[in-house]
mmCIF file of C-alpha atoms in Angstrom:
data_model
loop_
_atom_site.group_PDB
_atom_site.id
_atom_site.type_symbol
_atom_site.label_atom_id
_atom_site.label_comp_id
_atom_site.label_asym_id
_atom_site.label_seq_id
_atom_site.Cartn_x
_atom_site.Cartn_y
_atom_site.Cartn_z
ATOM 1 C CA MET A 1 33.958 52.784 -0.241
ATOM 2 C CA THR A 2 32.419 51.418 2.959
ATOM 3 C CA VAL A 3 30.264 53.334 5.465
ATOM 4 C CA GLY A 4 29.349 52.048 8.707
ATOM 5 C CA ASN A 5 27.013 53.297 11.837
ATOM 6 C CA TYR A 6 26.579 52.122 15.246
ATOM 7 C CA SER A 7 24.740 53.073 18.105
ATOM 8 C CA ILE A 8 23.722 51.197 21.354
ATOM 9 C CA VAL A 9 19.966 50.748 21.694
ATOM 10 C CA ASN A 10 18.776 52.376 24.776
ATOM 11 C CA PRO A 11 16.171 49.610 26.122
ATOM 12 C CA ASN A 12 14.134 52.548 28.149
ATOM 13 C CA GLU A 13 13.550 55.544 25.494
ATOM 14 C CA ALA A 14 12.124 57.595 28.415
ATOM 15 C CA LEU A 15 15.737 57.615 30.278
ATOM 16 C CA HIS A 16 19.118 58.473 28.977
ATOM 17 C CA LEU A 17 21.590 55.669 28.769
ATOM 18 C CA PRO A 18 23.452 54.765 31.745
ATOM 19 C CA ALA A 19 27.326 56.449 31.847
ATOM 20 C CA SER A 20 28.280 52.284 32.227
ATOM 21 C CA HIS A 21 26.759 51.321 28.862
ATOM 22 C CA LYS A 22 29.774 52.209 26.563
ATOM 23 C CA ILE A 23 31.547 49.805 23.904
ATOM 24 C CA TYR A 24 34.775 49.671 22.277
ATOM 25 C CA VAL A 25 34.632 49.101 18.489
ATOM 26 C CA THR A 26 37.271 47.922 16.191
ATOM 27 C CA VAL A 27 37.097 46.826 12.485
ATOM 28 C CA THR A 28 39.814 44.710 11.118
ATOM 29 C CA SER A 29 40.683 43.844 7.607
ATOM 30 C CA PRO A 30 40.991 40.239 5.992
ATOM 31 C CA LYS A 31 44.858 40.781 6.919
ATOM 32 C CA GLY A 32 44.171 41.952 10.435
ATOM 33 C CA HIS A 33 44.976 45.939 9.695
ATOM 34 C CA SER A 34 42.427 47.941 11.998
ATOM 35 C CA GLN A 35 40.396 50.347 9.797
ATOM 36 C CA HIS A 36 38.638 51.967 12.884
ATOM 37 C CA HIS A 37 39.053 51.927 16.592
ATOM 38 C CA ALA A 38 36.768 53.599 19.185
ATOM 39 C CA GLU A 39 36.719 53.094 22.920
ATOM 40 C CA ASN A 40 34.157 54.042 25.470
ATOM 41 C CA VAL A 41 31.591 55.030 22.942
ATOM 42 C CA GLU A 42 27.845 54.738 22.647
ATOM 43 C CA SER A 43 27.319 55.580 19.007
ATOM 44 C CA GLY A 44 29.812 56.175 16.048
ATOM 45 C CA LYS A 45 30.480 56.108 12.236
ATOM 46 C CA PHE A 46 33.578 54.749 10.231
ATOM 47 C CA VAL A 47 34.214 55.244 6.511
ATOM 48 C CA PHE A 48 37.077 53.342 4.679
ATOM 49 C CA THR A 49 38.251 52.365 1.208
ATOM 50 C CA ALA A 50 38.892 48.715 1.071
ATOM 51 C CA MET A 51 42.231 47.879 -0.167
ATOM 52 C CA GLU A 52 42.297 44.075 0.612
ATOM 53 C CA SER A 53 39.801 41.634 -0.664
ATOM 54 C CA GLY A 54 38.288 39.574 1.739
ATOM 55 C CA ASP A 55 35.743 39.829 4.746
ATOM 56 C CA TYR A 56 36.187 42.648 6.911
ATOM 57 C CA THR A 57 35.108 41.857 10.694
ATOM 58 C CA THR A 58 33.914 44.279 13.243
ATOM 59 C CA CYS A 59 33.818 43.426 17.043
ATOM 60 C CA PHE A 60 31.990 45.378 19.648
ATOM 61 C CA VAL A 61 33.134 44.458 23.239
ATOM 62 C CA SER A 62 31.518 45.732 26.401
ATOM 63 C CA PRO A 63 34.449 46.410 29.023
ATOM 64 C CA GLY A 64 33.660 44.254 32.180
ATOM 65 C CA PHE A 65 30.894 45.168 34.128
ATOM 66 C CA ARG A 66 29.878 44.089 37.510
ATOM 67 C CA PRO A 67 27.088 42.955 37.461
ATOM 68 C CA PRO A 68 27.478 41.831 33.929
ATOM 69 C CA ALA A 69 25.517 44.057 31.374
ATOM 70 C CA LYS A 70 23.776 42.992 28.075
ATOM 71 C CA PHE A 71 23.475 45.493 24.862
ATOM 72 C CA ALA A 72 21.540 45.719 21.814
ATOM 73 C CA VAL A 73 23.435 47.217 19.147
ATOM 74 C CA ASP A 74 22.254 48.924 16.117
ATOM 75 C CA PHE A 75 24.681 48.484 13.360
ATOM 76 C CA GLU A 76 24.263 49.298 9.425
ATOM 77 C CA TRP A 77 27.308 48.505 6.926
ATOM 78 C CA LYS A 78 27.180 49.766 3.806
ATOM 79 C CA SER A 79 29.492 49.229 0.974
ATOM 80 C CA GLY A 80 29.937 49.865 -3.059
ATOM 81 C CA VAL A 81 27.287 51.601 -4.398
ATOM 82 C CA GLU A 82 24.958 51.697 -1.434
ATOM 83 C CA ALA A 83 27.830 53.379 0.535
ATOM 84 C CA LYS A 84 27.370 56.802 -1.500
ATOM 85 C CA ASP A 85 25.266 59.479 0.085
ATOM 86 C CA TRP A 86 22.987 60.295 -3.324
ATOM 87 C CA THR A 87 20.871 62.828 -1.215
ATOM 88 C CA THR A 88 24.118 64.939 -1.061
ATOM 89 C CA ILE A 89 24.992 64.410 -4.785
ATOM 90 C CA ALA A 90 21.583 65.379 -5.538
ATOM 91 C CA LYS A 91 21.733 68.834 -3.496
ATOM 92 C CA ARG A 92 25.363 69.484 -4.307
ATOM 93 C CA GLY A 93 24.737 69.165 -8.332
ATOM 94 C CA GLN A 94 21.025 70.796 -8.164
ATOM 95 C CA ILE A 95 19.612 67.780 -10.491
ATOM 96 C CA ASN A 96 16.329 65.909 -9.846
ATOM 97 C CA MET A 97 15.551 62.580 -8.512
ATOM 98 C CA LEU A 98 15.130 60.920 -11.847
ATOM 99 C CA GLU A 99 18.652 62.140 -12.674
ATOM 100 C CA VAL A 100 20.084 60.553 -9.481
ATOM 101 C CA GLU A 101 18.397 57.192 -10.114
ATOM 102 C CA VAL A 102 20.071 57.006 -13.241
ATOM 103 C CA ARG A 103 23.482 57.692 -11.756
ATOM 104 C CA LYS A 104 22.643 55.134 -9.173
ATOM 105 C CA LEU A 105 21.823 52.644 -11.822
ATOM 106 C CA LEU A 106 25.190 53.901 -13.949
ATOM 107 C CA ASP A 107 26.961 53.010 -10.467
ATOM 108 C CA VAL A 108 25.421 49.644 -10.287
ATOM 109 C CA THR A 109 26.174 48.757 -13.824
ATOM 110 C CA GLU A 110 29.767 49.861 -13.568
ATOM 111 C CA SER A 111 30.290 47.609 -10.332
ATOM 112 C CA ILE A 112 28.791 44.775 -11.800
ATOM 113 C CA HIS A 113 31.086 45.178 -14.975
ATOM 114 C CA ASP A 114 34.193 45.374 -12.978
ATOM 115 C CA GLU A 115 32.855 42.056 -10.829
ATOM 116 C CA MET A 116 32.107 40.326 -14.222
ATOM 117 C CA PHE A 117 35.849 41.201 -14.947
ATOM 118 C CA GLU A 118 37.093 39.935 -11.920
ATOM 119 C CA LEU A 119 35.053 36.731 -12.329
ATOM 120 C CA ARG A 120 36.474 36.051 -15.631
ATOM 121 C CA GLU A 121 40.032 36.248 -14.248
ATOM 122 C CA ARG A 122 38.982 34.096 -11.416
ATOM 123 C CA GLU A 123 37.661 31.779 -14.003
ATOM 124 C CA ARG A 124 40.899 31.851 -15.902
ATOM 125 C CA GLU A 125 43.026 31.342 -12.823
ATOM 126 C CA MET A 126 41.044 28.157 -11.974
ATOM 127 C CA GLN A 127 41.092 26.802 -15.413
ATOM 128 C CA GLU A 128 44.460 26.854 -15.264
ATOM 129 C CA LEU A 129 44.709 25.207 -11.838
ATOM 130 C CA ASN A 130 42.531 22.422 -13.333
ATOM 131 C CA ARG A 131 44.986 21.876 -16.366
ATOM 132 C CA SER A 132 48.139 21.830 -14.251
ATOM 133 C CA THR A 133 46.337 19.335 -11.663
ATOM 134 C CA ASN A 134 44.966 17.286 -14.690
ATOM 135 C CA SER A 135 48.670 17.071 -16.165
ATOM 136 C CA ARG A 136 50.091 16.384 -12.921
ATOM 137 C CA MET A 137 47.607 13.614 -12.312
ATOM 138 C CA ALA A 138 48.157 12.045 -15.611
ATOM 139 C CA ALA A 139 52.000 12.305 -14.878
ATOM 140 C CA LEU A 140 51.490 10.826 -11.536
ATOM 141 C CA SER A 141 49.176 7.740 -12.991
ATOM 142 C CA LEU A 142 51.970 7.361 -15.918
ATOM 143 C CA LEU A 143 54.602 6.652 -13.179
ATOM 144 C CA SER A 144 52.553 4.798 -11.209
ATOM 145 C CA PHE A 145 51.831 2.587 -14.189
ATOM 146 C CA VAL A 146 55.396 2.057 -15.055
ATOM 147 C CA PHE A 147 56.512 1.309 -10.894
ATOM 148 C CA THR A 148 53.846 -1.561 -10.760
ATOM 149 C CA LEU A 149 54.877 -2.959 -14.041
ATOM 150 C CA SER A 150 58.669 -2.876 -12.840
ATOM 151 C CA VAL A 151 57.385 -4.509 -9.589
ATOM 152 C CA ALA A 152 55.521 -7.278 -11.345
ATOM 153 C CA GLY A 153 58.420 -7.807 -13.857
ATOM 154 C CA LEU A 154 60.823 -8.075 -10.584
ATOM 155 C CA GLN A 155 58.378 -10.650 -8.891
ATOM 156 C CA LEU A 156 58.219 -13.047 -12.080
ATOM 157 C CA TRP A 157 62.104 -12.933 -12.269
ATOM 158 C CA HIS A 158 62.412 -13.344 -8.649
ATOM 159 C CA LEU A 159 59.746 -16.399 -8.858
ATOM 160 C CA LYS A 160 61.644 -18.008 -12.070
ATOM 161 C CA SER A 161 65.075 -17.851 -10.307
ATOM 162 C CA PHE A 162 63.556 -19.468 -6.847
ATOM 163 C CA LEU A 163 61.963 -22.093 -8.896
ATOM 164 C CA GLU A 164 65.292 -22.860 -10.976
ATOM 165 C CA ARG A 165 67.213 -22.921 -7.722
ATOM 166 C CA LYS A 166 64.656 -25.572 -6.432
ATOM 167 C CA LYS A 167 65.117 -27.205 -9.711
ATOM 168 C CA LEU A 168 61.173 -27.417 -10.285
ATOM 169 C CA LEU A 169 61.339 -25.443 -13.412
#
């Protein structure tokens, strides 16, 4: 679960933001799939469940202005346990704040537990890769050794036949 909030920061709080101060926002997955797209907005929110592992990117673009305008964007990105809105869960369930904290901690421990299993799986894959690389390197070293010995043998045979032809041996 991922939640994001963004808004253009108004440099002059006394005045409203000019109509020209609009941005285009795009959130893309690691494989390039668009998760959120908004055009000509001052602020917005996006929510999605990440289906692909990796780094998701957010791009803020201000259309070409004459003269060029600079924007400051207030951006907040939450994912995992942080993305849940615990205040609404507490209100909806009519539970006290201690129970909310306990539920938060349970969710954190579940996410840590799941991450540990993912890390164990990645470690197993890395060990398998290490073993296969090691066996390939051993085979290549043996092949290189055999090739070097055969070339040395051919050189000795050639030198011996050369010296016999020249009647030096």
